[in-house]
Short mmCIF file of C-alpha atoms in Angstrom, two decimals:
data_model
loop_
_atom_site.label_atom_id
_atom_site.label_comp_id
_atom_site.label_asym_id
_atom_site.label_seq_id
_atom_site.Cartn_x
_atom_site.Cartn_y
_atom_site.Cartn_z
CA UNK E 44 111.69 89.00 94.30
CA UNK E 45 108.14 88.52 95.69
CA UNK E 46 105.43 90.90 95.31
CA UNK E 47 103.88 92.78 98.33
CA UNK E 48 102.21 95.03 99.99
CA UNK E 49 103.05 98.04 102.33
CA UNK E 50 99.86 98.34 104.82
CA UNK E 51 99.68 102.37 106.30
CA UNK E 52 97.11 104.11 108.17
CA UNK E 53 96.89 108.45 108.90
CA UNK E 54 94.79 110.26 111.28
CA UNK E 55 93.72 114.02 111.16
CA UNK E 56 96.70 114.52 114.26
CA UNK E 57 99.52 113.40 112.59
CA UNK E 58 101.99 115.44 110.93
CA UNK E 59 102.33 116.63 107.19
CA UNK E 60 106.00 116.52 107.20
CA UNK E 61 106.65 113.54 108.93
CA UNK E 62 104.02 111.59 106.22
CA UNK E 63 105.98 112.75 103.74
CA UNK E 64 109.14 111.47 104.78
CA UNK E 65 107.87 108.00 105.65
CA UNK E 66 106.52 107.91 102.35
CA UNK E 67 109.76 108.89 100.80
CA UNK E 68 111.58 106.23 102.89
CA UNK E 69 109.13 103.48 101.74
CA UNK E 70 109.24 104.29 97.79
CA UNK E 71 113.30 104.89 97.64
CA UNK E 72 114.02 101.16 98.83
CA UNK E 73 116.22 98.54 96.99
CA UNK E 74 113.43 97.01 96.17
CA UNK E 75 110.10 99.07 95.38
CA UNK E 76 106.70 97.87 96.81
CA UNK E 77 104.63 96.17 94.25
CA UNK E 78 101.30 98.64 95.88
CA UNK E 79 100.90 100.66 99.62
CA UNK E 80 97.68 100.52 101.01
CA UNK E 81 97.21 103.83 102.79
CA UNK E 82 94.24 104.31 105.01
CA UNK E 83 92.68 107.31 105.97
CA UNK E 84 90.97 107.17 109.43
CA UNK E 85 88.32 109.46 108.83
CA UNK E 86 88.59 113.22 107.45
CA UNK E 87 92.43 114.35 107.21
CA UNK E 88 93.75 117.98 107.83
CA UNK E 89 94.27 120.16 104.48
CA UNK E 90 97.82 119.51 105.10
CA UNK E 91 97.76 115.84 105.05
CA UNK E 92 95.14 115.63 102.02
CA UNK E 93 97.51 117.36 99.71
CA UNK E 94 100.50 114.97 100.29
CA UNK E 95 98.67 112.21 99.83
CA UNK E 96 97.84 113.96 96.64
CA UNK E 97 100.58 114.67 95.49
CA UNK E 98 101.98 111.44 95.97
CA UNK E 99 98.85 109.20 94.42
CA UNK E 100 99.98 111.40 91.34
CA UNK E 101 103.48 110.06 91.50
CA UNK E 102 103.17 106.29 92.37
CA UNK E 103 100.85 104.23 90.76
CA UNK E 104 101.24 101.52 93.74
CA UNK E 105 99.59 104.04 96.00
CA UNK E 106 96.40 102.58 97.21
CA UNK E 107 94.35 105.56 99.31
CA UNK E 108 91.20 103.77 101.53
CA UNK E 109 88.95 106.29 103.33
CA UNK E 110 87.05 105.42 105.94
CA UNK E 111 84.15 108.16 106.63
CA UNK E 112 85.19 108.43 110.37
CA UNK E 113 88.10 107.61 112.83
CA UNK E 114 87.51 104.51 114.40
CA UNK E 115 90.87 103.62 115.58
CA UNK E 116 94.29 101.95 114.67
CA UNK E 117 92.64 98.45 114.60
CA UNK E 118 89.86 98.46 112.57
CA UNK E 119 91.86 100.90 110.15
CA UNK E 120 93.94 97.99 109.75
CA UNK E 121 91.80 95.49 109.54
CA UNK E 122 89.85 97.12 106.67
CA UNK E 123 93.72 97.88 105.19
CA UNK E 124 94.62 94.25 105.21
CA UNK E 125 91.63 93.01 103.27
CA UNK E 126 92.44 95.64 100.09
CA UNK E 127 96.08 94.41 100.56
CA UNK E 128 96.73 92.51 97.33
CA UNK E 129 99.36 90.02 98.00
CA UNK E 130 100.47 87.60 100.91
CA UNK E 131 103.24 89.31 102.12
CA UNK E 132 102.72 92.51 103.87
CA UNK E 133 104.20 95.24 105.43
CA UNK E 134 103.44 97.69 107.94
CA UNK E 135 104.92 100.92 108.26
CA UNK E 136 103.71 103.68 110.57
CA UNK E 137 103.25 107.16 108.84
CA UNK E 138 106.07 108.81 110.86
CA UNK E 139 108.81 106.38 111.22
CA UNK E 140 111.68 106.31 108.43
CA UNK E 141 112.31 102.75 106.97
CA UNK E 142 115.95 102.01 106.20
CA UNK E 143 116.74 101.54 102.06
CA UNK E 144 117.48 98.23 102.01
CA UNK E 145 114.56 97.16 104.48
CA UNK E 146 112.14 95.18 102.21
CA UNK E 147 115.02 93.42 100.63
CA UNK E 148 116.18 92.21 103.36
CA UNK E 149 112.66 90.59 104.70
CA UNK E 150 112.16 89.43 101.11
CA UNK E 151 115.22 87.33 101.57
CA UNK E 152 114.52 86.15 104.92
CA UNK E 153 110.91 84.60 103.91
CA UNK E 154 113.02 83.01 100.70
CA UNK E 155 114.98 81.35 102.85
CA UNK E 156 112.45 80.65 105.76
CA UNK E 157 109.43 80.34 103.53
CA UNK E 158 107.80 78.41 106.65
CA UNK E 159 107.93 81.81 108.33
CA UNK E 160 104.64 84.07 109.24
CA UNK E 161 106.15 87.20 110.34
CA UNK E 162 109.65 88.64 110.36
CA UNK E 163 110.34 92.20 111.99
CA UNK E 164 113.90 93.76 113.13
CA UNK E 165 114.87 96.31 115.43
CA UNK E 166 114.41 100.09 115.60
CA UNK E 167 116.58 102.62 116.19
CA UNK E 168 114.72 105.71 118.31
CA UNK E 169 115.15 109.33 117.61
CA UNK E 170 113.85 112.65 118.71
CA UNK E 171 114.70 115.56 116.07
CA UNK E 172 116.89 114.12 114.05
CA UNK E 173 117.21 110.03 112.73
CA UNK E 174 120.83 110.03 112.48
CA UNK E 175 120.86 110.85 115.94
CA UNK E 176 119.21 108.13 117.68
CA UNK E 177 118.81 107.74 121.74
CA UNK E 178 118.21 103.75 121.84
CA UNK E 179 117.14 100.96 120.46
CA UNK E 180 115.24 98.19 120.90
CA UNK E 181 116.29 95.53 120.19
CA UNK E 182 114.78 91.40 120.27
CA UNK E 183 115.51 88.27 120.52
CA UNK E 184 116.14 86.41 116.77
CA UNK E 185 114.31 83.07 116.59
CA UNK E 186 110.80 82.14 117.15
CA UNK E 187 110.97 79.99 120.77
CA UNK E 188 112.78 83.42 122.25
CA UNK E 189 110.68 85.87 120.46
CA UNK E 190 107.82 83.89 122.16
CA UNK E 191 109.54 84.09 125.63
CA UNK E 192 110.29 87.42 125.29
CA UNK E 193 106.84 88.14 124.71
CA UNK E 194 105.42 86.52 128.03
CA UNK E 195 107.24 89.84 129.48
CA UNK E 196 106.58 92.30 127.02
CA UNK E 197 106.21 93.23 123.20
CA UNK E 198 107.86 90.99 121.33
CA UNK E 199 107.97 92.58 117.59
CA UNK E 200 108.36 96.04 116.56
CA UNK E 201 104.88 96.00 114.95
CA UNK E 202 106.74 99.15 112.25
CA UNK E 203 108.95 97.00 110.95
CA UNK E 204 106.96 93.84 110.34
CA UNK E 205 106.48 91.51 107.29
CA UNK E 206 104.24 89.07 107.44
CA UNK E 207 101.89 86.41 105.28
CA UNK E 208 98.54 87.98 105.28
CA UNK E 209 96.76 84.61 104.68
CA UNK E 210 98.07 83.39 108.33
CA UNK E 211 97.58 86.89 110.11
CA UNK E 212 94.14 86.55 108.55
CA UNK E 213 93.63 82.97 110.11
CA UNK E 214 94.61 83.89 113.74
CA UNK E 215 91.77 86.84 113.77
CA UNK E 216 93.96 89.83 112.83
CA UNK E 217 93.89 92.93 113.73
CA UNK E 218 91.23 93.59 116.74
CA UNK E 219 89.84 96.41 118.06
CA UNK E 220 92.53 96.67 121.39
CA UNK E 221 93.57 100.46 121.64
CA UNK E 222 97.35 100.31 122.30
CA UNK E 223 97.76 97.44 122.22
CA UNK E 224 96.78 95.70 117.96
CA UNK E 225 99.85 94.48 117.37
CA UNK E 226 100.84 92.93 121.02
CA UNK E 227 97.54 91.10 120.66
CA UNK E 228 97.83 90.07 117.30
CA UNK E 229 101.55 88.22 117.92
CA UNK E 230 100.49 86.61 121.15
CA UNK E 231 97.57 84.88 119.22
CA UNK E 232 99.74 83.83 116.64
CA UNK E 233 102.66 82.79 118.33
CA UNK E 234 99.89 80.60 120.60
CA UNK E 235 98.60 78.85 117.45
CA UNK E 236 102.05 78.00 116.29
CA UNK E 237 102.91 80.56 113.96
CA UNK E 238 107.36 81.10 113.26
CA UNK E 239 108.79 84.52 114.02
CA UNK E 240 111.92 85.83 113.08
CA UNK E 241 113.79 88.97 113.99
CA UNK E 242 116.29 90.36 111.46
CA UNK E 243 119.55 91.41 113.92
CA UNK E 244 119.73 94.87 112.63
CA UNK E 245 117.93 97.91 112.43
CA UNK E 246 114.93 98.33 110.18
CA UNK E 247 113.15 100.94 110.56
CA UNK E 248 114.13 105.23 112.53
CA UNK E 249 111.34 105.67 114.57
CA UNK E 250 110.51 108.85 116.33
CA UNK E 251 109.79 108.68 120.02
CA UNK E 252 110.60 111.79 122.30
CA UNK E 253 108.94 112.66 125.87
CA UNK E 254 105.37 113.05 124.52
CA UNK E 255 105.23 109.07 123.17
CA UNK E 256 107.08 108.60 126.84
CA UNK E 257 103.98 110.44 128.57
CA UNK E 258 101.31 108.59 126.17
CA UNK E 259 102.17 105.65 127.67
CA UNK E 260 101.23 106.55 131.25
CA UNK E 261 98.31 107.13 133.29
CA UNK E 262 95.36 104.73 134.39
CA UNK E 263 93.58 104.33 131.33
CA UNK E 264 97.07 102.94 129.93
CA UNK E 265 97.13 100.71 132.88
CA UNK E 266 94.22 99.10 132.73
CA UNK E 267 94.39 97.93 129.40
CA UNK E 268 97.39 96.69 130.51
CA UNK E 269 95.86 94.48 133.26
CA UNK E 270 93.13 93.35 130.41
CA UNK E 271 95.66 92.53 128.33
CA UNK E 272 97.33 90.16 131.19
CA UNK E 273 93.80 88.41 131.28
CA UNK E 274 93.56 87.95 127.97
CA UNK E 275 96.65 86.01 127.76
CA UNK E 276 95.78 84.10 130.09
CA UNK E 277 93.15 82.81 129.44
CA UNK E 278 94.69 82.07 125.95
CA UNK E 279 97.37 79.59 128.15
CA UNK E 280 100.13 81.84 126.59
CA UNK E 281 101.10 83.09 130.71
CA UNK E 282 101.00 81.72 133.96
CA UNK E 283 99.02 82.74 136.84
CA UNK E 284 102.00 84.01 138.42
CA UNK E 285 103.81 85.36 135.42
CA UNK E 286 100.10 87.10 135.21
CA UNK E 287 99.96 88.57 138.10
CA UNK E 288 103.85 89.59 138.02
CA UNK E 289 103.57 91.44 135.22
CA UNK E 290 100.00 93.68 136.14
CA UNK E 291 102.56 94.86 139.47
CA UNK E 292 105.27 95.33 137.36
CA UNK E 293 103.20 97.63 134.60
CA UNK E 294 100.34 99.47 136.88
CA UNK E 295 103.58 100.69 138.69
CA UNK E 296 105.17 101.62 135.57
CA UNK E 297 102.20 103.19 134.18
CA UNK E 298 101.50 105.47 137.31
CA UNK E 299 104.50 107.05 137.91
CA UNK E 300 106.05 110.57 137.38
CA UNK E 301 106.61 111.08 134.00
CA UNK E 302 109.81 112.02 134.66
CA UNK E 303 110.79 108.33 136.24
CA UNK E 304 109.07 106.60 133.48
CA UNK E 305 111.24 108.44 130.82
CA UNK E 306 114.22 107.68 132.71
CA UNK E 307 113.02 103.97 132.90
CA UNK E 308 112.05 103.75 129.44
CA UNK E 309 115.45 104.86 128.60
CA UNK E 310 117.94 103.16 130.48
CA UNK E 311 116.47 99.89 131.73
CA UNK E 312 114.10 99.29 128.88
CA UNK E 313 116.24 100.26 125.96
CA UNK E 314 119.50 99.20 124.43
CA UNK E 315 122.01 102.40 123.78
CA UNK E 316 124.76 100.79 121.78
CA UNK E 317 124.92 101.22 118.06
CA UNK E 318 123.82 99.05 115.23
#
């Protein structure tokens, strides 16, 4: 099959543990990245340094960037993607669990859709343990109802995305947006014409208990929100209407209890049927 790249990025507040088991779920697949970019946004705990030691030792494909300070998801990325040294990449966040057979399976996909630019699946979301999951999201499979979907809201699980770094590249990749990269990035592609394509099954366990829940609250979170709206706008990829729908729709969202919003997030906005 294809070579490619996996595409990471750590910060000093993540977790030892859970690095470790991402990176064990990314080198025990059906089909072994040819290298995995790993950048380090700014100085690491002790903790963190010595798995990534331990595991440069192990894998030759283990690419480690270090950038001197944390400047945020984005640019972490966007300095990632340029050491990347193929066309396809994937990204993988540094505590989510990709399934065995997940790079196989996109491999095939852009063999058999080589006029693809990304292709992502769904996730299945977990709090302690991955093999008990409390949803999933789930999207829509072809490109004209990924792009529908994603007048509304997200419409890729950015952790389980493969995609050709040459036309990622061409649409402006990854900005500096906090929260919001990856939302950005797809809503600029999908307006220049790029294909999608969601795989209908799960790709990648991702952990998201009550504290993602509360991250995702509050006014700063809302107003990036409403920037967001303006930015697609004036990028013709919404209406005025659809525009102003949607800022209702998410300052409410974003202000309320966090108790509501969990509920929210978990009944209305998830799926909780098994894949």
């Amino acid at each position: 099959m294809q070579q490619f790249s996996v595409l990471m990025s750590v910060y000093s507040k993540e977790c030892a543990d859970f690095l470790r088991v991402a990176l064990d779920s990314v080198f025990n697949q059906t089909v072994v990245p040819t290298e995995v970019v790993l950048v380090e946004d700014g100085p690491l705990t002790t903790e963190l340094d010595s798995v990534i030691d331990e595991y440069s030792k192990h894998y030759a494909q283990l690419k480690v960037i270090k950038l001197p300070v944390n400047g945020g998801l984005g640019r972490a990325l966007r300095v990632g993607l340029r050491h990347c040294s193929y066309d396809l990449v994937a990204r993988m966040d540094t505590d989510d669990i990709c399934r065995s057979n997940r790079f196989e399976r996109q491999l095939r996909v852009f063999e058999q859709q080589p006029e693809l630019s990304v292709c992502g699946g769904w996730i299945s979301e977990f709090g302690n343990a991955p093999e008990k999951p409390h949803s999933y999201r789930k999207l829509p499979e072809l490109s004209t109802a990924i792009s529908a979907f994603g007048q509304k809201r997200n419409p890729v699980n950015h952790t389980t995305v493969m995609f050709k770094k040459a036309d990622v590249e061409a649409c402006g990749g990854y900005q500096d947006y906090p929260l919001f990269e990856d939302y950005y990035l797809w809503v600029r592609m999908l307006v220049s014409g790029c294909k999608f394509y969601t795989i209908q099954d799960v790709l990648v366990n991702v952990r998201a208990d009550l504290g993602m829940i509360a991250r995702r609250g509050g006014l700063r979170y809302a107003r990036t929100e409403i920037r967001l709206q303006f930015l697609f706008y004036g990028l013709r990829y919404i209406g005025f209407v659809t525009m102003l729908q949607n800022i209702a729709i998410r300052f409410t969202t974003r202000i309320m209890p966090r108790g509501v919003r969990s509920w929210l997030y978990k009944k209305k906005l998830r799926n909780n049927e098994a894949k």
